[in-house]
Amino acid sequence: MILTEWLDEIPDDWACVPAWSLFSERADKAEPDAVHLTPSQAYGVLPQTEYMEIAGSRVVLNLTGADKMKAVYEGDFISHLRSFQGGLEQSSLRGKVSQAYTVLRPSPLVQSGYFRYLMKSRIFIEQLNNLTDQLRDGQTINYARFARMGLPLPPLESQRIIAQYLDHETYEIDAMLAKLDVLNEALNSRRASVVERETIARSGSLTRLKFCADISLGKTFQGVRKSDHETSVNYIRAASIQPSCLELDDQRMWMTREEQRKYDLRKGDVLVVEGGAGFGRSAHLAQDMPGWGFQNHVIRVRPDQHHDGRFLNYCVKGHYSSGLIGLLADGATIPGLSSDKAKNLPIPDMSLEEQQRIADHLDEVTGRIDAMLATIDELKALLVERRAALITDVVTGRKKVPA
């Protein structure tokens, strides 16, 4: 039986054929000195060393099974452990991959450009979700089921025309996305520059954050109730503090009434990420958050009566963008901004009225920039949606392309 339910209908001169007739599973043993390849959703198929350099991360090195790796040839398609999210990747390189991957060898009926778009299309990826087997580190394609999947097969010349059309159209869309990325970067740089200039770069006397506010860490996560006096409450965690806003979710831990008072969150507080990814990011609370607490990877900065929380937040952001917070974390086993280092961050020493004037000004300026950044995000989302919809419509024959 051919699994064709994912295809509504195809043009009269197209065929719908089982995947096994177009792709066979390659099981060739790789040469020992072949280049170790890494298929990825974001970058395609790259040599492992190049992937690690670009992605800035390590991958699990396959040492024990180095003599059992699969060969990959130019034009092969590879199912990786995130194919259920990003489709199959085509390799332009010859090399080898671990046995965890499924390598597909195309038949002469396959025009690589067309199938490269088909196997990254949204509708194809949705179908892949029905053909996966759970593994410890992700999901891989069950070839036996994939082989029965119905695939559209336009005539070879039509495949070539479709690939050329999509090459042109996606190039135009990608060029627009790249321009928006440049504008986004310029606006973020402008935002950081304005904040730095109006806060940490000002001439004059300095004080320390510890002399401006009460600074404390939150409670270590407690997922199990230990007493009848404890209540399940929402809490702010490090991941909640994003560059431009707070992202709240229904994360809970157990706290006593005393702890709820100790770890409460009030209007004017500044929250700073203490450790982990994004350490040094900060957010200002514009209102009370009754019933919420915060965990121990978040620093709460509670201004005294002589200091404005918005101004202190802008100062922390200035130190973050200027690189000081990153420098303070250098040498630490786990990079982070400890509460002791946060206490000693330099803060311009000025009157409350001057702080409020600067904060009002920065609210206005950054508000305008944030509105432009939001518009860019909306435009990018529309272009990404347009790109995905176009590919799906063309590779399935819903949209005809000019010859």
Coordinates of C-alpha atoms in Angstrom, one line a residue:
M1 CA 0.0 0.0 0.0
I2 CA 1.3 3.5 -0.9
L3 CA 0.7 6.2 1.7
T4 CA -0.7 9.0 -0.4
E5 CA -3.2 10.6 1.9
W6 CA -0.9 13.6 2.4
L7 CA -1.2 14.5 -1.3
D8 CA -4.6 16.1 -2.2
E9 CA -4.2 15.7 -6.0
I10 CA -1.4 16.2 -8.5
P11 CA -1.3 17.4 -12.1
D12 CA -2.4 14.9 -14.8
D13 CA 1.1 14.5 -16.2
W14 CA 2.6 13.8 -12.8
A15 CA 2.8 10.3 -11.2
C16 CA 2.5 9.3 -7.6
V17 CA 5.0 6.5 -6.8
P18 CA 6.2 4.7 -3.7
A19 CA 9.4 6.2 -2.3
W20 CA 11.2 2.9 -2.7
S21 CA 11.1 3.3 -6.5
L22 CA 12.9 6.6 -6.2
F23 CA 15.2 6.1 -3.2
S24 CA 17.0 3.1 -1.9
E25 CA 18.7 2.9 1.5
R26 CA 22.5 3.1 1.2
A27 CA 24.3 0.8 3.5
D28 CA 27.8 1.0 2.0
K29 CA 30.6 0.9 4.5
A30 CA 32.6 4.1 4.6
E31 CA 36.3 4.3 3.9
P32 CA 38.2 4.9 7.2
D33 CA 39.7 8.2 5.9
A34 CA 36.4 9.6 4.6
V35 CA 35.3 13.0 5.8
H36 CA 33.0 12.8 8.8
L37 CA 29.8 14.7 7.9
T38 CA 27.2 16.3 10.1
P39 CA 23.7 16.8 8.7
S40 CA 21.9 19.7 10.3
Q41 CA 18.6 21.4 10.0
A42 CA 20.1 24.9 9.9
Y43 CA 23.2 24.4 7.8
G44 CA 22.6 21.4 5.7
V45 CA 25.4 18.8 5.4
L46 CA 28.8 20.0 6.4
P47 CA 32.1 18.4 7.5
Q48 CA 31.9 17.9 11.2
T49 CA 34.8 20.2 12.0
E50 CA 33.2 23.0 9.9
Y51 CA 29.8 22.5 11.6
M52 CA 31.4 22.7 15.0
E53 CA 33.1 26.0 14.1
I54 CA 30.0 27.6 12.6
A55 CA 27.6 26.4 15.2
G56 CA 29.9 27.1 18.1
S57 CA 29.1 23.8 19.7
R58 CA 30.4 20.3 20.0
V59 CA 28.8 17.2 18.6
V60 CA 28.9 13.7 20.0
L61 CA 32.0 12.1 18.4
N62 CA 31.4 8.6 17.2
L63 CA 34.6 6.8 18.4
T64 CA 33.4 3.3 19.3
G65 CA 31.6 2.8 15.9
A66 CA 34.2 4.6 13.7
D67 CA 34.7 1.4 11.6
K68 CA 31.0 0.9 11.0
M69 CA 30.0 4.3 9.6
K70 CA 27.9 4.7 6.5
A71 CA 29.2 6.1 3.2
V72 CA 27.6 9.2 1.8
Y73 CA 28.0 10.2 -1.9
E74 CA 27.2 13.5 -3.6
G75 CA 23.5 13.8 -4.2
D76 CA 22.5 11.4 -1.4
F77 CA 19.7 12.5 1.0
I78 CA 20.3 12.0 4.7
S79 CA 17.7 11.7 7.5
H80 CA 19.1 13.1 10.7
L81 CA 17.8 13.1 14.2
R82 CA 15.8 16.3 13.7
S83 CA 14.4 15.5 10.3
F84 CA 10.9 15.4 11.9
Q85 CA 11.4 19.2 12.3
G86 CA 13.4 20.2 9.3
G87 CA 13.1 17.5 6.6
L88 CA 15.8 15.6 4.8
E89 CA 19.1 17.1 3.9
Q90 CA 20.8 16.6 0.5
S91 CA 24.6 16.2 0.6
S92 CA 26.9 17.9 -2.0
L93 CA 29.8 16.2 -0.3
R94 CA 31.3 12.7 -0.2
G95 CA 32.0 11.4 3.2
K96 CA 30.6 9.3 6.1
V97 CA 27.9 9.5 8.8
S98 CA 27.2 7.4 11.8
Q99 CA 24.8 4.4 11.8
A100 CA 22.2 6.6 13.5
Y101 CA 21.4 8.3 10.2
T102 CA 19.5 6.9 7.2
V103 CA 21.2 7.6 3.9
L104 CA 19.0 7.6 0.8
R105 CA 20.4 7.0 -2.7
P106 CA 18.3 8.6 -5.4
S107 CA 17.4 6.9 -8.7
P108 CA 17.9 8.4 -12.2
L109 CA 14.3 9.5 -12.1
V110 CA 15.2 12.0 -9.4
Q111 CA 16.2 15.6 -10.3
S112 CA 18.0 16.7 -7.2
G113 CA 16.9 20.3 -7.1
Y114 CA 13.2 19.4 -7.1
F115 CA 13.4 16.7 -4.5
R116 CA 15.7 19.0 -2.3
Y117 CA 12.7 21.4 -2.1
L118 CA 10.2 18.6 -1.7
M119 CA 12.0 17.0 1.2
K120 CA 12.3 20.4 3.0
S121 CA 8.7 21.4 2.4
R122 CA 6.2 21.9 5.2
I123 CA 3.7 19.3 3.9
F124 CA 6.5 16.6 3.6
I125 CA 7.8 17.4 7.1
E126 CA 4.3 16.9 8.5
Q127 CA 4.1 13.5 6.9
L128 CA 7.6 12.6 8.3
N129 CA 6.1 12.9 11.8
N130 CA 4.0 9.9 11.1
L131 CA 7.1 7.9 10.0
T132 CA 9.4 8.3 12.9
D133 CA 10.8 6.0 15.6
Q134 CA 11.8 7.5 19.0
L135 CA 15.5 7.4 19.8
R136 CA 17.3 8.7 22.9
D137 CA 18.7 11.8 21.2
G138 CA 15.9 12.5 18.7
Q139 CA 14.0 10.8 15.9
T140 CA 15.1 9.0 12.8
I141 CA 13.1 7.9 9.8
N142 CA 11.8 4.3 9.7
Y143 CA 12.9 3.4 6.1
A144 CA 10.5 0.5 5.8
R145 CA 7.6 2.9 6.2
F146 CA 9.2 5.7 4.3
A147 CA 9.6 3.3 1.4
R148 CA 5.8 3.0 1.2
M149 CA 5.3 6.7 1.3
G150 CA 3.7 8.1 -1.9
L151 CA 5.9 10.8 -3.5
P152 CA 4.9 13.1 -6.4
L153 CA 6.9 12.5 -9.5
P154 CA 6.7 15.2 -12.2
P155 CA 8.4 14.6 -15.6
L156 CA 12.2 15.2 -15.3
E157 CA 11.9 18.4 -17.4
S158 CA 9.2 19.7 -15.1
Q159 CA 11.3 18.9 -12.0
R160 CA 14.1 20.9 -13.5
I161 CA 11.8 23.9 -14.3
I162 CA 10.3 23.8 -10.8
A163 CA 13.8 23.7 -9.2
Q164 CA 14.9 26.7 -11.3
Y165 CA 11.7 28.6 -10.4
L166 CA 12.1 28.0 -6.7
D167 CA 15.8 28.8 -6.8
H168 CA 14.9 32.3 -8.2
E169 CA 11.9 32.9 -5.9
T170 CA 13.5 31.8 -2.7
Y171 CA 16.7 33.8 -3.6
E172 CA 14.6 36.9 -3.8
I173 CA 12.8 36.1 -0.5
D174 CA 16.1 35.2 1.3
A175 CA 17.7 38.5 0.0
M176 CA 14.8 40.4 1.6
L177 CA 15.2 38.5 4.8
A178 CA 18.9 39.2 4.8
K179 CA 18.3 43.0 4.4
L180 CA 15.8 42.9 7.3
D181 CA 18.4 41.1 9.4
V182 CA 20.9 43.9 8.7
L183 CA 18.3 46.5 9.6
N184 CA 17.5 44.5 12.8
E185 CA 21.2 44.4 13.8
A186 CA 21.6 48.1 13.1
L187 CA 18.6 49.0 15.2
N188 CA 19.7 46.8 18.1
S189 CA 23.1 48.4 17.9
R190 CA 21.5 51.9 17.9
R191 CA 19.4 50.9 20.9
A192 CA 22.4 49.7 22.9
S193 CA 24.4 52.7 21.9
V194 CA 21.8 55.1 23.2
V195 CA 21.3 53.3 26.5
E196 CA 25.1 53.2 27.1
R197 CA 25.5 56.9 26.2
E198 CA 22.8 57.9 28.6
T199 CA 23.8 55.7 31.5
I200 CA 27.2 54.1 32.0
A201 CA 29.1 56.4 29.6
R202 CA 28.1 59.5 31.4
S203 CA 30.9 61.5 33.0
G204 CA 30.7 62.2 36.7
S205 CA 30.9 60.3 40.0
L206 CA 30.0 56.7 40.3
T207 CA 28.5 54.5 43.0
R208 CA 27.9 50.7 43.2
L209 CA 24.7 48.9 42.6
K210 CA 24.8 47.5 46.2
F211 CA 24.5 51.1 47.5
C212 CA 21.4 51.7 45.3
A213 CA 19.3 48.7 46.0
D214 CA 18.8 45.5 48.0
I215 CA 20.2 42.6 46.0
S216 CA 19.2 39.0 46.6
L217 CA 19.0 35.6 44.8
G218 CA 15.8 33.6 44.6
K219 CA 14.9 30.2 46.0
T220 CA 16.5 27.0 44.8
F221 CA 13.9 25.1 42.8
Q222 CA 11.7 22.8 45.0
G223 CA 9.5 20.5 43.0
V224 CA 8.3 18.3 45.9
R225 CA 6.1 19.4 48.7
K226 CA 7.8 19.0 52.1
S227 CA 5.3 20.5 54.4
D228 CA 1.5 21.2 54.7
H229 CA 2.4 24.8 55.1
E230 CA 3.8 25.1 51.5
T231 CA 1.9 26.3 48.5
S232 CA 2.5 25.8 44.8
V233 CA 3.4 29.2 43.3
N234 CA 4.5 30.5 39.9
Y235 CA 8.1 31.7 39.7
I236 CA 10.4 33.6 37.4
R237 CA 13.3 31.6 36.0
A238 CA 16.3 32.6 34.0
A239 CA 14.7 31.6 30.7
S240 CA 11.8 34.0 31.5
I241 CA 14.0 37.0 31.1
Q242 CA 14.5 37.7 27.4
P243 CA 16.3 40.6 25.8
S244 CA 13.2 42.7 25.3
C245 CA 10.5 41.3 27.6
L246 CA 9.5 38.8 30.3
E247 CA 8.1 35.5 28.9
L248 CA 6.0 34.0 31.6
D249 CA 4.8 30.4 31.7
D250 CA 3.2 28.1 34.2
Q251 CA 6.3 26.9 36.0
R252 CA 5.7 26.2 39.7
M253 CA 7.6 25.4 42.9
W254 CA 6.6 24.9 46.5
M255 CA 7.0 27.8 49.0
T256 CA 6.0 28.6 52.5
R257 CA 4.2 31.8 53.3
E258 CA 7.4 33.2 54.8
E259 CA 9.3 32.3 51.6
Q260 CA 6.5 33.9 49.5
R261 CA 7.1 37.2 51.4
K262 CA 10.9 36.8 51.1
Y263 CA 10.8 36.1 47.3
D264 CA 8.0 38.4 46.3
L265 CA 8.1 40.6 43.2
R266 CA 7.1 44.3 43.3
K267 CA 6.7 47.1 40.9
G268 CA 10.1 48.8 40.3
D269 CA 12.1 45.6 40.9
V270 CA 14.8 44.7 38.4
L271 CA 15.4 41.0 37.6
V272 CA 18.8 39.9 36.3
V273 CA 19.8 36.5 34.9
E274 CA 22.5 35.2 37.3
G275 CA 23.7 32.1 35.4
G276 CA 23.3 29.9 32.4
A277 CA 22.5 31.0 28.8
G278 CA 21.8 34.7 28.7
F279 CA 23.4 35.6 32.0
G280 CA 23.3 39.4 32.5
R281 CA 20.0 40.0 30.8
S282 CA 17.6 42.1 32.8
A283 CA 14.0 43.2 33.0
H284 CA 12.2 45.9 34.9
L285 CA 8.8 45.2 36.5
A286 CA 6.2 47.8 35.7
Q287 CA 3.7 46.4 38.2
D288 CA 3.4 44.1 41.2
M289 CA 3.4 40.3 40.6
P290 CA 1.3 39.0 43.5
G291 CA 1.6 35.2 44.0
W292 CA 4.9 35.0 42.1
G293 CA 8.4 34.2 43.3
F294 CA 11.8 33.8 41.6
Q295 CA 14.4 31.1 41.5
N296 CA 18.0 31.1 42.5
H297 CA 19.4 31.7 39.0
V298 CA 17.7 35.1 39.1
I299 CA 19.0 38.2 40.9
R300 CA 16.3 40.6 42.3
V301 CA 17.4 44.2 42.5
R302 CA 15.0 46.2 44.7
P303 CA 15.8 50.0 44.5
D304 CA 15.8 52.1 47.6
Q305 CA 13.9 55.3 47.9
H306 CA 16.6 57.3 46.2
H307 CA 16.9 55.2 43.0
D308 CA 14.6 54.5 40.0
G309 CA 14.3 50.9 38.9
R310 CA 14.0 51.8 35.3
F311 CA 17.3 53.7 35.4
L312 CA 19.1 50.9 37.2
N313 CA 17.7 48.4 34.6
Y314 CA 19.1 50.6 31.8
C315 CA 22.5 50.7 33.6
V316 CA 22.6 46.9 33.7
K317 CA 21.6 46.7 30.1
G318 CA 24.4 49.2 29.3
H319 CA 27.0 47.0 31.1
Y320 CA 25.5 43.9 29.3
S321 CA 25.9 45.4 25.7
S322 CA 29.2 47.1 26.5
G323 CA 30.7 43.7 27.4
L324 CA 31.5 44.4 31.1
I325 CA 29.3 41.7 32.4
G326 CA 30.9 39.2 29.9
L327 CA 34.3 40.2 31.2
L328 CA 33.3 39.7 34.8
A329 CA 32.3 36.1 33.9
D330 CA 35.6 35.3 32.2
G331 CA 37.5 32.5 34.0
A332 CA 34.4 31.1 35.7
T333 CA 33.9 27.4 35.4
I334 CA 30.2 28.1 34.6
P335 CA 29.9 31.6 33.0
G336 CA 27.6 33.8 35.0
L337 CA 27.0 37.0 36.9
S338 CA 27.2 36.2 40.6
S339 CA 25.2 38.3 43.0
D340 CA 28.5 39.6 44.5
K341 CA 29.7 40.8 41.1
A342 CA 26.3 42.3 40.4
K343 CA 26.5 44.2 43.7
N344 CA 29.7 45.9 42.5
L345 CA 28.5 47.0 39.1
P346 CA 29.3 50.8 38.7
I347 CA 26.2 53.1 38.6
P348 CA 26.3 56.8 37.8
D349 CA 25.7 58.7 41.0
M350 CA 22.9 61.3 40.5
S351 CA 19.7 62.5 42.0
L352 CA 16.4 60.6 41.7
E353 CA 15.0 63.4 39.6
E354 CA 17.8 63.1 37.1
Q355 CA 17.5 59.3 37.0
Q356 CA 13.8 59.6 36.3
R357 CA 14.4 62.2 33.5
I358 CA 16.9 59.9 31.8
A359 CA 14.7 56.9 32.2
D360 CA 11.7 58.8 30.7
H361 CA 13.9 59.8 27.8
L362 CA 15.2 56.2 27.2
D363 CA 11.7 54.8 27.5
E364 CA 10.6 57.1 24.6
V365 CA 13.7 56.4 22.4
T366 CA 13.8 52.7 23.0
G367 CA 10.1 52.5 22.6
R368 CA 10.3 53.9 19.1
I369 CA 13.2 51.5 18.2
D370 CA 11.3 48.5 19.7
A371 CA 8.3 49.4 17.6
M372 CA 10.5 49.3 14.5
L373 CA 12.0 46.0 15.6
A374 CA 8.5 44.5 16.1
T375 CA 7.6 45.6 12.5
I376 CA 10.7 43.9 11.2
D377 CA 9.8 40.7 13.1
E378 CA 6.3 40.8 11.5
L379 CA 7.7 41.3 8.0
K380 CA 10.2 38.4 8.5
A381 CA 7.4 36.2 9.7
L382 CA 5.3 37.0 6.6
L383 CA 8.3 36.3 4.3
V384 CA 9.1 33.0 6.0
E385 CA 5.4 32.0 5.8
R386 CA 5.4 33.1 2.1
R387 CA 8.5 31.1 1.4
A388 CA 7.2 27.9 3.0
A389 CA 3.7 28.2 1.4
L390 CA 5.3 28.8 -2.0
I391 CA 7.5 25.8 -1.8
T392 CA 4.6 23.5 -0.7
D393 CA 2.3 24.8 -3.4
V394 CA 4.9 24.4 -6.2
V395 CA 6.3 21.0 -5.3
T396 CA 2.8 19.5 -4.9
G397 CA 1.6 20.9 -8.2
R398 CA -1.0 23.2 -6.7
K399 CA 0.7 26.1 -8.3
K400 CA 1.8 25.9 -11.9
V401 CA 5.1 27.6 -12.8
P402 CA 6.0 29.2 -16.1
A403 CA 7.9 27.0 -18.5

